[in-house]
Amino acid sequence: MSESAKLVLGGETIELPIIVGTENEKAIDIRALRGQTGFITYDPGYKNTGATESAITFLDGEKGILRYRGYSIEELCENASFLEVAYLILEGELPNKEQYAAFEKEITYHTLIHEDVKHVFDAFPNGAHPMGQLQIILSMMAGFYPDSLNPHRSKEDVKRTIVRLIAKMPTMVAMIQKKNNGHPLVYPKNELGYVENFLRMTFGQVTEDYEIDPVFVKAMNKLLILHADHEQNCSASTVRLVGSSNANLYASISAGVAALWGPLHGGANQKVLEMLEAIKEDGGDTDKWLAKAKDKNDPFRLMGFGHRVYKNFDPRALIIKQSADEILDKLGIEDPVLEIAKKLEEKALKDPYFADRKLFPNVDFYSGIIYRAMGFPVEMFTVLFALGRLPGWISQWKEMRETKQPIGRPRQVYTGKNARDFVAMNKR
Ligand code: ACO
């Protein structure tokens, strides 16, 4: 008989099955608990709740391990292209040459965005945040592709929607940056690779040829791979929750973008850079800012520090920190903000406040420094995170549908008033 857990409740012993994952992760299956006992489990923020079984991403927060479909992010970053990783995450296996060529061709074929999408930019005020713009454009896509509205359609139809989305996302992101700069749009050039095409559309000008810098391509590729998936985080769970109601893929991904925007999640990369700039402007006194972060009467938190699941180090942060050094070096940029970041990290790691709470730099701590060195405006940072995370969100949505997950609907413990009689307004 497989392992089970015993719960003693009101003198009665209830047996609950145990689920064991392929990496020996263990969960108590409490699905029958309410039916048998009337009890629910209580876990605000789902800190210790497994919402699903999943075969996409494995991470071990204690050991600092992150793997997509069994492959370590360290190896993928060194050896694979982002599109190859996107295929891996979506399909479960690395593509062979033919599979990759077919996938790349399909993606390339769908990079254009309907010309009418451009009109939506007229409605945004100057300087509207790129994440809000991305959310709107993504939701609009369902209007242009009504065949995506019903997620129960054939596998081929769903695949076409997925391909369209991956293909058009770099065009959308580049469009947002161009519009915010007031520059004319640069259309995709389909003989270029995914990352090269994106960089050209973002930084190239319609009036001249754009020389693609291999240093930029390598850095962008690495950053996108590092962000490609992160199992059941806030935005991926949002995508799953929205998708569980049979909402279409575009709407579900747009909801993921909304969740990512928050500064406690993907929005942290923008906030980190703003924080580092503020420390620089303030004279560079890192001790003063660390004291602010520790002060419980001050709402300030050290942005880019701490993580819900990584409690020793974030393996993505290690790779990014090294890349930041390499890229700035290769581009010949001396960024005082990188020095402040390093000083802040060094001091925080020695400080008992951060050590006791297991707070370490996360993926966002150094990524903004690289994005800025490449020339991206700070408001674009979280959009770049979304570009990388897209294959992960889609795979989470796809897995949720293929494994026929029920609609997501948590319970609550009600703490409001008991039933009472209505009192007419003139008697209140
Ligand atoms: N600066 C100062 N104190 C912090 C920080 C921080 N960055 N992060 C956590 N703490 C403290 C909390 O105040 C709390 O202290 P207490 O026990 O004395 O009350 C303790 O550490 C635990 O923090 P929680 O908020 O309970 O931890 P949780 O797992 O819920 O939050 C989170 C994780 C949201 C990432 C948090 O560490 C944080 O706000 N970090 C800054 C924002 C950030 O960088 N977000 C990006 C995360 S990575 C990503 O999403 C891509």
Short mmCIF file of C-alpha atoms and ligand atoms in Angstrom, two decimals:
data_model
loop_
_atom_site.label_atom_id
_atom_site.label_comp_id
_atom_site.label_asym_id
_atom_site.label_seq_id
_atom_site.Cartn_x
_atom_site.Cartn_y
_atom_site.Cartn_z
CA MET A 1 0.00 0.00 0.00
CA SER A 2 1.33 3.47 -0.83
CA GLU A 3 2.27 5.88 1.93
CA SER A 4 -0.43 7.87 3.70
CA ALA A 5 -0.71 10.49 6.44
CA LYS A 6 -2.95 10.18 9.47
CA LEU A 7 -4.77 13.18 10.86
CA VAL A 8 -6.48 12.95 14.23
CA LEU A 9 -9.47 15.27 14.29
CA GLY A 10 -12.09 15.30 17.04
CA GLY A 11 -11.00 11.85 18.20
CA GLU A 12 -11.35 10.36 14.74
CA THR A 13 -8.36 9.31 12.63
CA ILE A 14 -8.52 10.28 8.97
CA GLU A 15 -6.14 8.74 6.48
CA LEU A 16 -4.91 11.03 3.70
CA PRO A 17 -2.95 9.81 0.66
CA ILE A 18 0.58 11.07 0.02
CA ILE A 19 1.68 12.13 -3.44
CA VAL A 20 5.41 11.78 -4.24
CA GLY A 21 6.99 13.67 -7.14
CA THR A 22 9.88 12.49 -9.33
CA GLU A 23 12.33 14.52 -7.22
CA ASN A 24 10.86 13.03 -4.04
CA GLU A 25 8.77 16.09 -3.28
CA LYS A 26 5.97 15.05 -0.98
CA ALA A 27 2.43 16.35 -0.58
CA ILE A 28 -0.52 15.32 1.53
CA ASP A 29 -3.57 15.01 -0.70
CA ILE A 30 -6.31 16.79 1.24
CA ARG A 31 -8.96 16.74 -1.48
CA ALA A 32 -11.23 14.40 0.50
CA LEU A 33 -10.75 16.24 3.80
CA ARG A 34 -13.71 18.60 3.54
CA GLY A 35 -16.10 15.89 2.37
CA GLN A 36 -15.05 13.61 5.24
CA THR A 37 -14.71 16.15 8.05
CA GLY A 38 -16.08 19.56 6.99
CA PHE A 39 -12.62 21.08 7.52
CA ILE A 40 -10.69 23.05 4.95
CA THR A 41 -6.96 23.86 5.18
CA TYR A 42 -5.80 27.43 5.82
CA ASP A 43 -2.76 28.83 4.03
CA PRO A 44 -2.82 32.56 3.12
CA GLY A 45 -0.64 33.36 0.13
CA TYR A 46 -0.52 29.59 -0.63
CA LYS A 47 2.86 29.47 1.10
CA ASN A 48 2.65 25.70 1.56
CA THR A 49 -0.03 24.65 -0.88
CA GLY A 50 0.55 22.50 -3.93
CA ALA A 51 -2.04 23.68 -6.46
CA THR A 52 -1.11 21.13 -9.12
CA GLU A 53 1.21 18.37 -10.25
CA SER A 54 3.46 19.67 -13.01
CA ALA A 55 6.17 18.20 -15.26
CA ILE A 56 7.59 21.51 -16.54
CA THR A 57 9.97 23.06 -14.02
CA PHE A 58 11.71 21.74 -10.94
CA LEU A 59 13.21 24.01 -8.36
CA ASP A 60 14.75 23.35 -4.99
CA GLY A 61 14.80 26.58 -3.01
CA GLU A 62 17.13 25.22 -0.32
CA LYS A 63 19.74 23.92 -2.75
CA GLY A 64 19.31 26.70 -5.35
CA ILE A 65 18.40 24.31 -8.19
CA LEU A 66 16.32 25.33 -11.20
CA ARG A 67 15.68 22.97 -14.13
CA TYR A 68 13.36 23.14 -17.13
CA ARG A 69 12.15 19.67 -18.13
CA GLY A 70 15.16 18.20 -16.29
CA TYR A 71 17.85 20.43 -17.86
CA SER A 72 19.71 22.83 -15.56
CA ILE A 73 19.40 26.54 -16.35
CA GLU A 74 23.19 26.80 -16.15
CA GLU A 75 23.58 24.35 -19.07
CA LEU A 76 20.71 25.83 -21.06
CA CYS A 77 22.09 29.36 -20.68
CA GLU A 78 25.49 28.26 -21.96
CA ASN A 79 24.37 26.06 -24.84
CA ALA A 80 20.84 26.77 -26.04
CA SER A 81 18.96 29.54 -27.81
CA PHE A 82 15.86 31.04 -26.24
CA LEU A 83 13.67 29.60 -28.99
CA GLU A 84 15.14 26.14 -28.36
CA VAL A 85 14.31 26.53 -24.66
CA ALA A 86 10.81 27.73 -25.55
CA TYR A 87 10.32 24.55 -27.61
CA LEU A 88 11.69 22.44 -24.74
CA ILE A 89 9.36 24.01 -22.19
CA LEU A 90 6.33 23.72 -24.47
CA GLU A 91 6.93 20.26 -25.90
CA GLY A 92 8.82 18.55 -23.08
CA GLU A 93 11.89 17.60 -25.14
CA LEU A 94 14.70 19.48 -26.85
CA PRO A 95 14.05 19.79 -30.59
CA ASN A 96 16.20 17.97 -33.14
CA LYS A 97 17.46 19.95 -36.17
CA GLU A 98 14.33 19.37 -38.27
CA GLN A 99 11.94 20.10 -35.42
CA TYR A 100 13.79 23.30 -34.59
CA ALA A 101 13.85 24.46 -38.20
CA ALA A 102 10.11 23.83 -38.53
CA PHE A 103 9.37 25.64 -35.24
CA GLU A 104 11.54 28.62 -36.15
CA LYS A 105 9.91 28.86 -39.57
CA GLU A 106 6.43 28.83 -38.07
CA ILE A 107 7.37 31.52 -35.54
CA THR A 108 8.98 33.64 -38.24
CA TYR A 109 5.91 33.39 -40.42
CA HIS A 110 3.67 34.96 -37.76
CA THR A 111 5.72 37.93 -36.52
CA LEU A 112 3.60 40.68 -38.08
CA ILE A 113 0.92 42.42 -36.06
CA HIS A 114 -2.36 43.52 -37.58
CA GLU A 115 -1.99 47.14 -38.72
CA ASP A 116 -5.11 48.16 -36.79
CA VAL A 117 -3.33 47.41 -33.51
CA LYS A 118 -1.31 50.58 -34.10
CA HIS A 119 -4.44 52.69 -33.51
CA VAL A 120 -4.63 51.59 -29.89
CA PHE A 121 -1.44 53.53 -29.15
CA ASP A 122 -3.28 56.77 -30.00
CA ALA A 123 -5.48 56.18 -26.96
CA PHE A 124 -2.57 55.89 -24.50
CA PRO A 125 -1.38 59.09 -22.86
CA ASN A 126 2.30 59.92 -23.31
CA GLY A 127 4.45 57.85 -21.00
CA ALA A 128 1.76 55.24 -20.23
CA HIS A 129 3.50 52.35 -18.51
CA PRO A 130 4.61 49.66 -21.02
CA MET A 131 3.14 46.85 -18.87
CA GLY A 132 -0.34 48.40 -19.11
CA GLN A 133 0.11 48.74 -22.87
CA LEU A 134 1.24 45.13 -23.20
CA GLN A 135 -1.75 43.91 -21.23
CA ILE A 136 -4.17 45.74 -23.51
CA ILE A 137 -2.50 44.63 -26.75
CA LEU A 138 -2.48 41.02 -25.59
CA SER A 139 -6.19 41.09 -24.72
CA MET A 140 -6.92 42.73 -28.08
CA MET A 141 -5.37 39.78 -29.90
CA ALA A 142 -8.43 37.62 -29.17
CA GLY A 143 -10.44 40.14 -31.17
CA PHE A 144 -8.17 39.71 -34.18
CA TYR A 145 -8.06 35.93 -33.87
CA PRO A 146 -11.55 34.82 -32.80
CA ASP A 147 -10.56 31.18 -33.42
CA SER A 148 -8.63 31.48 -30.14
CA LEU A 149 -11.78 32.26 -28.13
CA ASN A 150 -12.67 28.62 -27.59
CA PRO A 151 -9.75 26.81 -25.95
CA HIS A 152 -11.51 23.46 -26.59
CA ARG A 153 -10.81 23.63 -30.31
CA SER A 154 -8.50 21.12 -32.02
CA LYS A 155 -4.87 20.69 -30.98
CA GLU A 156 -3.82 22.33 -34.28
CA ASP A 157 -5.93 25.43 -33.55
CA VAL A 158 -4.47 25.76 -30.06
CA LYS A 159 -0.97 25.28 -31.48
CA ARG A 160 -1.57 28.06 -34.02
CA THR A 161 -2.62 30.42 -31.22
CA ILE A 162 0.51 29.51 -29.26
CA VAL A 163 2.78 30.05 -32.28
CA ARG A 164 1.13 33.39 -33.05
CA LEU A 165 1.62 34.55 -29.50
CA ILE A 166 5.32 33.62 -29.28
CA ALA A 167 5.92 35.10 -32.73
CA LYS A 168 4.13 38.39 -32.15
CA MET A 169 5.27 39.11 -28.61
CA PRO A 170 8.71 40.57 -29.60
CA THR A 171 6.98 42.72 -32.23
CA MET A 172 4.52 44.00 -29.61
CA VAL A 173 7.28 44.75 -27.10
CA ALA A 174 9.42 46.54 -29.70
CA MET A 175 6.34 48.49 -30.85
CA ILE A 176 5.72 49.70 -27.29
CA GLN A 177 9.27 50.96 -26.92
CA LYS A 178 9.20 52.66 -30.33
CA LYS A 179 5.86 54.34 -29.62
CA ASN A 180 7.04 55.54 -26.21
CA ASN A 181 10.13 57.04 -27.88
CA GLY A 182 7.95 58.61 -30.57
CA HIS A 183 9.92 56.75 -33.25
CA PRO A 184 8.52 55.09 -36.38
CA LEU A 185 8.02 51.34 -36.09
CA VAL A 186 10.61 48.94 -37.46
CA TYR A 187 8.92 45.90 -38.97
CA PRO A 188 10.20 42.37 -38.45
CA LYS A 189 12.82 40.98 -40.81
CA ASN A 190 12.06 37.32 -40.97
CA GLU A 191 15.42 35.96 -42.01
CA LEU A 192 16.77 37.02 -38.61
CA GLY A 193 16.76 34.89 -35.47
CA TYR A 194 14.20 35.54 -32.71
CA VAL A 195 16.49 37.61 -30.47
CA GLU A 196 18.27 39.37 -33.36
CA ASN A 197 14.92 40.36 -34.88
CA PHE A 198 13.72 41.70 -31.55
CA LEU A 199 16.85 43.79 -31.02
CA ARG A 200 16.62 45.21 -34.54
CA MET A 201 12.94 46.11 -34.14
CA THR A 202 13.69 47.74 -30.77
CA PHE A 203 16.94 49.59 -31.40
CA GLY A 204 17.12 49.81 -35.20
CA GLN A 205 15.84 52.80 -37.16
CA VAL A 206 13.77 52.68 -40.34
CA THR A 207 16.25 55.03 -41.98
CA GLU A 208 19.41 52.94 -41.58
CA ASP A 209 20.74 49.41 -41.32
CA TYR A 210 21.08 48.01 -37.83
CA GLU A 211 24.26 46.21 -36.93
CA ILE A 212 23.49 43.37 -34.57
CA ASP A 213 25.99 43.17 -31.72
CA PRO A 214 26.70 39.53 -30.72
CA VAL A 215 27.35 40.68 -27.12
CA PHE A 216 23.78 42.01 -26.96
CA VAL A 217 22.38 38.86 -28.54
CA LYS A 218 24.19 36.61 -26.06
CA ALA A 219 23.10 38.70 -23.09
CA MET A 220 19.47 38.95 -24.23
CA ASN A 221 19.34 35.24 -24.98
CA LYS A 222 20.62 34.41 -21.50
CA LEU A 223 18.22 36.79 -19.78
CA LEU A 224 15.23 35.42 -21.69
CA ILE A 225 16.21 31.82 -20.86
CA LEU A 226 16.65 32.64 -17.18
CA HIS A 227 13.14 34.07 -17.07
CA ALA A 228 11.46 31.39 -19.21
CA ASP A 229 9.61 29.59 -16.41
CA HIS A 230 9.50 29.44 -12.64
CA GLU A 231 6.80 26.90 -11.81
CA GLN A 232 3.82 28.07 -9.70
CA ASN A 233 4.78 31.71 -9.06
CA CYS A 234 2.25 34.54 -8.75
CA SER A 235 1.88 35.23 -12.50
CA ALA A 236 1.96 31.57 -13.63
CA SER A 237 -0.67 30.73 -11.01
CA THR A 238 -2.72 33.67 -12.27
CA VAL A 239 -2.48 32.40 -15.86
CA ARG A 240 -3.62 28.95 -14.67
CA LEU A 241 -6.43 30.36 -12.53
CA VAL A 242 -7.78 32.56 -15.31
CA GLY A 243 -7.36 29.79 -17.88
CA SER A 244 -9.13 27.30 -15.61
CA SER A 245 -12.41 29.10 -16.31
CA ASN A 246 -11.86 28.27 -20.03
CA ALA A 247 -10.82 31.86 -20.74
CA ASN A 248 -8.85 32.13 -23.99
CA LEU A 249 -5.06 32.03 -24.04
CA TYR A 250 -4.61 35.75 -24.85
CA ALA A 251 -6.81 36.78 -21.91
CA SER A 252 -5.01 34.36 -19.60
CA ILE A 253 -1.57 35.65 -20.61
CA SER A 254 -2.74 39.24 -20.29
CA ALA A 255 -3.78 38.44 -16.71
CA GLY A 256 -0.31 36.95 -16.13
CA VAL A 257 1.19 40.25 -17.30
CA ALA A 258 -0.96 42.11 -14.75
CA ALA A 259 0.28 39.84 -11.95
CA LEU A 260 3.89 40.20 -13.06
CA TRP A 261 3.65 43.99 -13.03
CA GLY A 262 3.56 44.24 -9.24
CA PRO A 263 6.82 45.30 -7.54
CA LEU A 264 6.80 42.23 -5.28
CA HIS A 265 7.03 40.08 -8.43
CA GLY A 266 8.41 41.02 -11.88
CA GLY A 267 7.98 44.76 -11.31
CA ALA A 268 10.89 44.49 -8.87
CA ASN A 269 13.45 44.82 -11.70
CA GLN A 270 12.32 48.39 -12.38
CA LYS A 271 12.15 49.17 -8.67
CA VAL A 272 15.67 47.82 -8.07
CA LEU A 273 17.18 50.22 -10.54
CA GLU A 274 15.13 53.12 -9.20
CA MET A 275 16.30 52.20 -5.69
CA LEU A 276 19.96 52.00 -6.72
CA GLU A 277 19.66 55.36 -8.48
CA ALA A 278 18.04 56.87 -5.38
CA ILE A 279 20.91 55.55 -3.22
CA LYS A 280 23.42 57.04 -5.66
CA GLU A 281 21.61 60.42 -5.65
CA ASP A 282 21.56 60.27 -1.85
CA GLY A 283 25.36 60.03 -1.71
CA GLY A 284 25.73 56.23 -1.89
CA ASP A 285 25.30 55.54 1.84
CA THR A 286 24.29 51.87 1.68
CA ASP A 287 24.19 51.52 5.49
CA LYS A 288 21.46 54.14 5.69
CA TRP A 289 19.33 52.27 3.14
CA LEU A 290 19.91 48.91 4.78
CA ALA A 291 18.74 50.43 8.06
CA LYS A 292 15.60 51.68 6.31
CA ALA A 293 14.94 48.18 4.94
CA LYS A 294 15.24 46.71 8.45
CA ASP A 295 13.07 49.35 10.10
CA LYS A 296 9.61 47.83 10.59
CA ASN A 297 8.06 51.32 10.75
CA ASP A 298 9.42 52.12 7.31
CA PRO A 299 7.58 50.51 4.38
CA PHE A 300 10.81 50.44 2.34
CA ARG A 301 12.10 46.98 1.38
CA LEU A 302 15.37 46.15 -0.25
CA MET A 303 14.10 45.55 -3.76
CA GLY A 304 15.60 42.54 -5.51
CA PHE A 305 16.16 40.82 -2.17
CA GLY A 306 14.25 37.87 -0.78
CA HIS A 307 12.24 35.20 -2.50
CA ARG A 308 9.26 33.09 -1.60
CA VAL A 309 11.01 29.82 -2.45
CA TYR A 310 14.77 30.44 -2.64
CA LYS A 311 16.13 30.42 0.87
CA ASN A 312 19.89 30.12 0.25
CA PHE A 313 20.49 31.68 -3.12
CA ASP A 314 18.67 32.27 -6.39
CA PRO A 315 20.67 30.41 -9.08
CA ARG A 316 19.45 32.88 -11.71
CA ALA A 317 20.94 35.79 -9.73
CA LEU A 318 24.39 34.13 -9.74
CA ILE A 319 24.35 33.81 -13.54
CA ILE A 320 23.04 37.35 -14.02
CA LYS A 321 25.59 38.91 -11.68
CA GLN A 322 28.39 37.32 -13.68
CA SER A 323 26.78 38.44 -16.96
CA ALA A 324 26.43 42.02 -15.70
CA ASP A 325 30.17 42.16 -15.07
CA GLU A 326 30.98 40.63 -18.47
CA ILE A 327 28.62 42.84 -20.46
CA LEU A 328 29.61 46.11 -18.85
CA ASP A 329 33.21 45.12 -19.35
CA LYS A 330 32.72 44.25 -23.02
CA LEU A 331 30.73 47.40 -23.69
CA GLY A 332 33.31 49.47 -21.81
CA ILE A 333 30.67 50.88 -19.47
CA GLU A 334 31.50 51.86 -15.90
CA ASP A 335 28.22 52.01 -14.05
CA PRO A 336 28.46 53.36 -10.50
CA VAL A 337 25.10 51.75 -9.81
CA LEU A 338 26.69 48.28 -10.27
CA GLU A 339 29.20 49.16 -7.56
CA ILE A 340 26.38 50.27 -5.25
CA ALA A 341 24.54 47.00 -5.96
CA LYS A 342 27.62 44.95 -5.10
CA LYS A 343 28.26 46.93 -1.91
CA LEU A 344 24.63 46.58 -0.87
CA GLU A 345 24.70 42.83 -1.50
CA GLU A 346 27.97 42.34 0.37
CA LYS A 347 26.72 44.23 3.42
CA ALA A 348 23.25 42.68 3.44
CA LEU A 349 24.68 39.15 3.26
CA LYS A 350 26.72 39.83 6.41
CA ASP A 351 23.82 41.44 8.24
CA PRO A 352 21.98 39.18 10.73
CA TYR A 353 18.59 40.71 9.73
CA PHE A 354 18.93 39.40 6.18
CA ALA A 355 20.80 36.21 7.16
CA ASP A 356 18.21 35.21 9.80
CA ARG A 357 15.36 35.70 7.33
CA LYS A 358 17.29 33.98 4.52
CA LEU A 359 17.08 37.03 2.27
CA PHE A 360 19.39 36.88 -0.76
CA PRO A 361 19.57 38.73 -4.08
CA ASN A 362 16.95 37.41 -6.49
CA VAL A 363 16.84 37.34 -10.30
CA ASP A 364 15.83 41.00 -10.44
CA PHE A 365 18.74 42.42 -8.45
CA TYR A 366 21.22 42.60 -11.33
CA SER A 367 19.05 42.17 -14.47
CA GLY A 368 18.14 45.87 -14.70
CA ILE A 369 21.81 46.86 -14.78
CA ILE A 370 22.26 44.73 -17.91
CA TYR A 371 19.06 45.99 -19.53
CA ARG A 372 20.12 49.57 -18.91
CA ALA A 373 23.61 48.95 -20.32
CA MET A 374 21.91 47.65 -23.47
CA GLY A 375 19.88 50.86 -23.75
CA PHE A 376 16.42 49.81 -22.54
CA PRO A 377 14.46 52.47 -20.61
CA VAL A 378 13.77 51.45 -17.02
CA GLU A 379 9.96 51.19 -17.57
CA MET A 380 10.61 48.47 -20.16
CA PHE A 381 12.36 46.10 -17.75
CA THR A 382 9.26 44.24 -16.60
CA VAL A 383 8.04 43.92 -20.19
CA LEU A 384 11.34 42.20 -21.00
CA PHE A 385 10.69 39.82 -18.11
CA ALA A 386 7.27 39.08 -19.65
CA LEU A 387 8.87 38.40 -23.04
CA GLY A 388 11.09 35.77 -21.42
CA ARG A 389 8.33 34.30 -19.26
CA LEU A 390 5.89 33.83 -22.14
CA PRO A 391 6.80 30.19 -23.01
CA GLY A 392 6.49 29.32 -19.32
CA TRP A 393 3.05 30.89 -18.96
CA ILE A 394 1.85 29.20 -22.14
CA SER A 395 3.18 25.81 -21.00
CA GLN A 396 1.50 26.18 -17.61
CA TRP A 397 -1.79 27.04 -19.37
CA LYS A 398 -1.36 24.14 -21.83
CA GLU A 399 -0.52 21.62 -19.12
CA MET A 400 -3.46 22.81 -17.04
CA ARG A 401 -5.81 22.23 -19.99
CA GLU A 402 -4.28 18.94 -21.12
CA THR A 403 -4.46 17.44 -17.63
CA LYS A 404 -8.07 18.66 -17.37
CA GLN A 405 -7.64 20.64 -14.17
CA PRO A 406 -10.85 21.84 -12.51
CA ILE A 407 -11.73 25.52 -12.25
CA GLY A 408 -9.54 27.20 -9.60
CA ARG A 409 -11.60 28.28 -6.65
CA PRO A 410 -10.05 28.57 -3.16
CA ARG A 411 -12.17 28.49 0.00
CA GLN A 412 -12.11 30.89 2.95
CA VAL A 413 -12.73 31.06 6.66
CA TYR A 414 -15.53 33.61 7.06
CA THR A 415 -14.95 36.11 9.90
CA GLY A 416 -17.75 38.62 9.19
CA LYS A 417 -21.10 39.22 10.91
CA ASN A 418 -23.57 36.42 11.55
CA ALA A 419 -27.00 36.58 9.96
CA ARG A 420 -28.96 39.68 11.08
CA ASP A 421 -32.22 41.41 10.16
CA PHE A 422 -32.33 44.32 7.73
CA VAL A 423 -33.07 47.68 9.39
CA ALA A 424 -34.83 50.39 7.34
CA MET A 425 -32.69 53.49 6.67
CA ASN A 426 -34.83 55.87 8.77
CA LYS A 427 -34.36 53.57 11.78
CA ARG A 428 -30.55 53.26 11.57
N1 ACO B 1 13.74 43.82 2.48
C1 ACO B 1 13.56 43.85 3.83
N2 ACO B 1 12.89 42.90 4.52
C2 ACO B 1 12.37 41.88 3.83
C3 ACO B 1 12.53 41.77 2.43
C4 ACO B 1 13.24 42.80 1.76
N3 ACO B 1 13.41 42.75 0.44
N4 ACO B 1 11.91 40.65 1.99
C5 ACO B 1 11.39 40.06 3.08
N5 ACO B 1 11.68 40.79 4.19
C6 ACO B 1 11.36 40.45 5.60
C7 ACO B 1 9.88 40.70 5.90
O1 ACO B 1 9.68 42.01 6.38
C8 ACO B 1 9.61 39.63 6.92
O2 ACO B 1 10.20 40.06 8.14
P1 ACO B 1 9.52 39.65 9.57
O3 ACO B 1 9.63 38.16 9.62
O4 ACO B 1 10.35 40.36 10.58
O5 ACO B 1 8.11 40.15 9.50
C9 ACO B 1 10.45 38.43 6.45
O6 ACO B 1 11.54 39.03 5.72
C10 ACO B 1 9.71 37.47 5.54
O7 ACO B 1 9.14 38.20 4.45
P2 ACO B 1 7.76 37.84 3.74
O8 ACO B 1 7.25 39.06 3.06
O9 ACO B 1 6.86 37.16 4.71
O10 ACO B 1 8.25 36.76 2.70
P3 ACO B 1 7.48 36.31 1.41
O11 ACO B 1 8.02 34.98 1.06
O12 ACO B 1 6.00 36.43 1.61
O13 ACO B 1 7.90 37.41 0.32
C11 ACO B 1 9.05 38.56 -1.38
C12 ACO B 1 8.84 37.22 -0.68
C13 ACO B 1 7.70 39.16 -1.79
C14 ACO B 1 9.86 38.33 -2.66
C15 ACO B 1 9.80 39.54 -0.44
O14 ACO B 1 11.06 39.00 -0.09
C16 ACO B 1 9.98 40.95 -1.03
O15 ACO B 1 9.09 41.79 -0.89
N6 ACO B 1 11.14 41.22 -1.71
C17 ACO B 1 11.36 42.50 -2.37
C18 ACO B 1 10.64 42.54 -3.71
C19 ACO B 1 11.31 41.68 -4.76
O16 ACO B 1 12.52 41.71 -4.96
N7 ACO B 1 10.49 40.91 -5.49
C20 ACO B 1 10.97 40.05 -6.59
C21 ACO B 1 10.87 38.60 -6.23
S1 ACO B 1 11.56 37.61 -7.50
C22 ACO B 1 10.35 37.55 -8.64
O17 ACO B 1 9.19 37.59 -8.37
C23 ACO B 1 10.72 37.46 -9.99
#
